[in-house]
Amino acid sequence: MAESQERIIVGLDIGTTKVCAIVGRANQYGKVDILGMGKVSSHGGVTRGVVSNIDKTVLAIQEAIKEAAQKSNVDIRKVQVGIAGAHINSLQHKGMVIRNDRESEINKDDLEKLENDMFKLAVKPGDRIIHVLPQDYTVDDEPGILDPVGMSGVKLEGNFHIITGQISAAKNIYKCVEKSGLKVSELALEPLASAEAVLSKEELEAGVVLVDIGG
């Protein structure tokens, strides 16, 4: 009997030498229990982290997913897939919103509006914004605030680290996954996903560097 889709998470890593699929289930403690994994050669369909041959990459994805599905007893339908490569860039940007109601507290909707505005930034032709990472906030000219929710203030500013990548690279990943009979539930920067998986909250805040050599 196949595992229920509830709380199932499937990660797909399309690498230069191999394609990996890993199946997990979120437990009651906020962690992920690993159920199974598939790892196969990328068949030469990926060059320097970027899809260079659609058919070969589709074949590798199908093989990795089949192996992961058999080991985990999960009917895999959608995946969270990583993106990497030399086309990835980043930039810093500051955003600001003026709140109309000075009497009400700053809430998550205010932070979401500020973050969503960052996705509207103009980037170089052929690129798209992949991630917007909040760093800190300023409330009425008081800087260095990590979480302003619940505070009072009119002017809310935020410092953001913005990750960009080539539209064509992202489209080719989506195309390969969809040709494999799956849906992409999320596209994530691979180094960021690795850091969140391996490093603790304290290490992330302290600026610990994680080096993924790959291959």
PDB file of C-alpha atoms in Angstrom, residues 15-113:
ATOM      1  CA  GLY A  15      23.304  17.725 -10.997  1.00  0.00           C
ATOM      2  CA  THR A  16      26.107  17.668 -13.533  1.00  0.00           C
ATOM      3  CA  THR A  17      27.073  14.027 -12.922  1.00  0.00           C
ATOM      4  CA  LYS A  18      23.993  12.616 -11.201  1.00  0.00           C
ATOM      5  CA  VAL A  19      20.300  13.165 -10.572  1.00  0.00           C
ATOM      6  CA  CYS A  20      18.986  12.461  -7.064  1.00  0.00           C
ATOM      7  CA  ALA A  21      15.429  12.181  -5.822  1.00  0.00           C
ATOM      8  CA  ILE A  22      14.723  11.899  -2.093  1.00  0.00           C
ATOM      9  CA  VAL A  23      11.366  11.244  -0.457  1.00  0.00           C
ATOM     10  CA  GLY A  24      10.547  12.356   3.073  1.00  0.00           C
ATOM     11  CA  ARG A  25       7.587  12.810   5.372  1.00  0.00           C
ATOM     12  CA  ALA A  26       7.204  15.737   7.758  1.00  0.00           C
ATOM     13  CA  ASN A  27       6.785  14.513  11.335  1.00  0.00           C
ATOM     14  CA  GLN A  28       5.084  16.118  14.332  1.00  0.00           C
ATOM     15  CA  TYR A  29       8.355  17.674  15.496  1.00  0.00           C
ATOM     16  CA  GLY A  30       8.865  19.744  12.348  1.00  0.00           C
ATOM     17  CA  LYS A  31      11.563  17.413  11.024  1.00  0.00           C
ATOM     18  CA  VAL A  32      11.573  15.221   7.917  1.00  0.00           C
ATOM     19  CA  ASP A  33      11.826  11.435   8.084  1.00  0.00           C
ATOM     20  CA  ILE A  34      13.579  10.032   4.987  1.00  0.00           C
ATOM     21  CA  LEU A  35      11.579   7.277   3.303  1.00  0.00           C
ATOM     22  CA  GLY A  36      13.662   6.530   0.236  1.00  0.00           C
ATOM     23  CA  MET A  37      16.125   7.837  -2.340  1.00  0.00           C
ATOM     24  CA  GLY A  38      16.972   7.348  -5.996  1.00  0.00           C
ATOM     25  CA  LYS A  39      20.351   8.253  -7.515  1.00  0.00           C
ATOM     26  CA  VAL A  40      21.315   7.777 -11.154  1.00  0.00           C
ATOM     27  CA  SER A  41      23.741   9.186 -13.739  1.00  0.00           C
ATOM     28  CA  SER A  42      22.638  12.400 -15.433  1.00  0.00           C
ATOM     29  CA  HIS A  43      23.550  10.720 -18.768  1.00  0.00           C
ATOM     30  CA  GLY A  44      25.421  13.819 -19.917  1.00  0.00           C
ATOM     31  CA  GLY A  45      22.264  15.903 -20.007  1.00  0.00           C
ATOM     32  CA  VAL A  46      23.546  18.548 -17.576  1.00  0.00           C
ATOM     33  CA  THR A  47      26.581  20.801 -18.054  1.00  0.00           C
ATOM     34  CA  ARG A  48      27.963  22.894 -15.175  1.00  0.00           C
ATOM     35  CA  GLY A  49      24.689  22.560 -13.308  1.00  0.00           C
ATOM     36  CA  VAL A  50      22.490  23.644 -16.238  1.00  0.00           C
ATOM     37  CA  VAL A  51      20.292  21.421 -18.433  1.00  0.00           C
ATOM     38  CA  SER A  52      21.989  20.999 -21.824  1.00  0.00           C
ATOM     39  CA  ASN A  53      19.984  18.069 -23.225  1.00  0.00           C
ATOM     40  CA  ILE A  54      16.269  17.759 -22.485  1.00  0.00           C
ATOM     41  CA  ASP A  55      15.772  14.092 -23.454  1.00  0.00           C
ATOM     42  CA  LYS A  56      18.776  12.806 -21.481  1.00  0.00           C
ATOM     43  CA  THR A  57      17.762  14.824 -18.416  1.00  0.00           C
ATOM     44  CA  VAL A  58      14.155  13.598 -18.623  1.00  0.00           C
ATOM     45  CA  LEU A  59      15.418   9.998 -18.753  1.00  0.00           C
ATOM     46  CA  ALA A  60      17.615  10.553 -15.686  1.00  0.00           C
ATOM     47  CA  ILE A  61      14.751  12.178 -13.748  1.00  0.00           C
ATOM     48  CA  GLN A  62      12.411   9.293 -14.575  1.00  0.00           C
ATOM     49  CA  GLU A  63      14.982   6.726 -13.450  1.00  0.00           C
ATOM     50  CA  ALA A  64      15.727   8.535 -10.188  1.00  0.00           C
ATOM     51  CA  ILE A  65      12.037   9.060  -9.415  1.00  0.00           C
ATOM     52  CA  LYS A  66      11.230   5.419 -10.172  1.00  0.00           C
ATOM     53  CA  GLU A  67      13.954   4.224  -7.811  1.00  0.00           C
ATOM     54  CA  ALA A  68      12.884   6.634  -5.051  1.00  0.00           C
ATOM     55  CA  ALA A  69       9.225   5.656  -5.468  1.00  0.00           C
ATOM     56  CA  GLN A  70      10.017   1.949  -5.202  1.00  0.00           C
ATOM     57  CA  LYS A  71      12.156   2.375  -2.082  1.00  0.00           C
ATOM     58  CA  SER A  72       9.698   4.701  -0.320  1.00  0.00           C
ATOM     59  CA  ASN A  73       6.450   3.119  -1.521  1.00  0.00           C
ATOM     60  CA  VAL A  74       5.209   6.605  -2.454  1.00  0.00           C
ATOM     61  CA  ASP A  75       3.315   7.567  -5.607  1.00  0.00           C
ATOM     62  CA  ILE A  76       5.379  10.646  -6.544  1.00  0.00           C
ATOM     63  CA  ARG A  77       3.452  13.382  -8.347  1.00  0.00           C
ATOM     64  CA  LYS A  78       5.214  16.641  -7.535  1.00  0.00           C
ATOM     65  CA  VAL A  79       8.734  17.657  -6.557  1.00  0.00           C
ATOM     66  CA  GLN A  80      10.685  20.510  -5.047  1.00  0.00           C
ATOM     67  CA  VAL A  81      13.560  20.995  -7.457  1.00  0.00           C
ATOM     68  CA  GLY A  82      16.882  22.786  -7.067  1.00  0.00           C
ATOM     69  CA  ILE A  83      18.451  25.300  -9.412  1.00  0.00           C
ATOM     70  CA  ALA A  84      22.149  26.207  -9.604  1.00  0.00           C
ATOM     71  CA  GLY A  85      24.818  27.206 -12.096  1.00  0.00           C
ATOM     72  CA  ALA A  86      27.058  30.062 -13.127  1.00  0.00           C
ATOM     73  CA  HIS A  87      24.016  32.111 -14.206  1.00  0.00           C
ATOM     74  CA  ILE A  88      22.923  32.625 -10.574  1.00  0.00           C
ATOM     75  CA  ASN A  89      23.507  36.163  -9.284  1.00  0.00           C
ATOM     76  CA  SER A  90      22.484  38.182  -6.243  1.00  0.00           C
ATOM     77  CA  LEU A  91      22.008  41.799  -5.232  1.00  0.00           C
ATOM     78  CA  GLN A  92      21.056  43.884  -2.218  1.00  0.00           C
ATOM     79  CA  HIS A  93      18.001  46.147  -2.230  1.00  0.00           C
ATOM     80  CA  LYS A  94      16.081  48.234   0.282  1.00  0.00           C
ATOM     81  CA  GLY A  95      12.306  48.567   0.192  1.00  0.00           C
ATOM     82  CA  MET A  96       9.915  50.869   2.024  1.00  0.00           C
ATOM     83  CA  VAL A  97       6.195  51.117   2.704  1.00  0.00           C
ATOM     84  CA  ILE A  98       4.267  53.888   4.443  1.00  0.00           C
ATOM     85  CA  ARG A  99       1.497  52.516   6.623  1.00  0.00           C
ATOM     86  CA  ASN A 100      -1.770  54.462   6.572  1.00  0.00           C
ATOM     87  CA  ASP A 101      -2.925  53.410  10.050  1.00  0.00           C
ATOM     88  CA  ARG A 102      -0.376  54.592  12.570  1.00  0.00           C
ATOM     89  CA  GLU A 103      -2.454  53.217  15.470  1.00  0.00           C
ATOM     90  CA  SER A 104      -2.388  49.572  14.366  1.00  0.00           C
ATOM     91  CA  GLU A 105       0.497  47.178  14.934  1.00  0.00           C
ATOM     92  CA  ILE A 106       2.801  46.046  12.142  1.00  0.00           C
ATOM     93  CA  ASN A 107       1.665  42.589  11.020  1.00  0.00           C
ATOM     94  CA  LYS A 108       2.753  39.825   8.667  1.00  0.00           C
ATOM     95  CA  ASP A 109       0.701  41.347   5.834  1.00  0.00           C
ATOM     96  CA  ASP A 110       2.895  44.462   5.987  1.00  0.00           C
ATOM     97  CA  LEU A 111       6.035  42.314   5.706  1.00  0.00           C
ATOM     98  CA  GLU A 112       4.554  40.304   2.828  1.00  0.00           C
ATOM     99  CA  LYS A 113       3.696  43.509   0.939  1.00  0.00           C
TER     100      LYS A 113
END
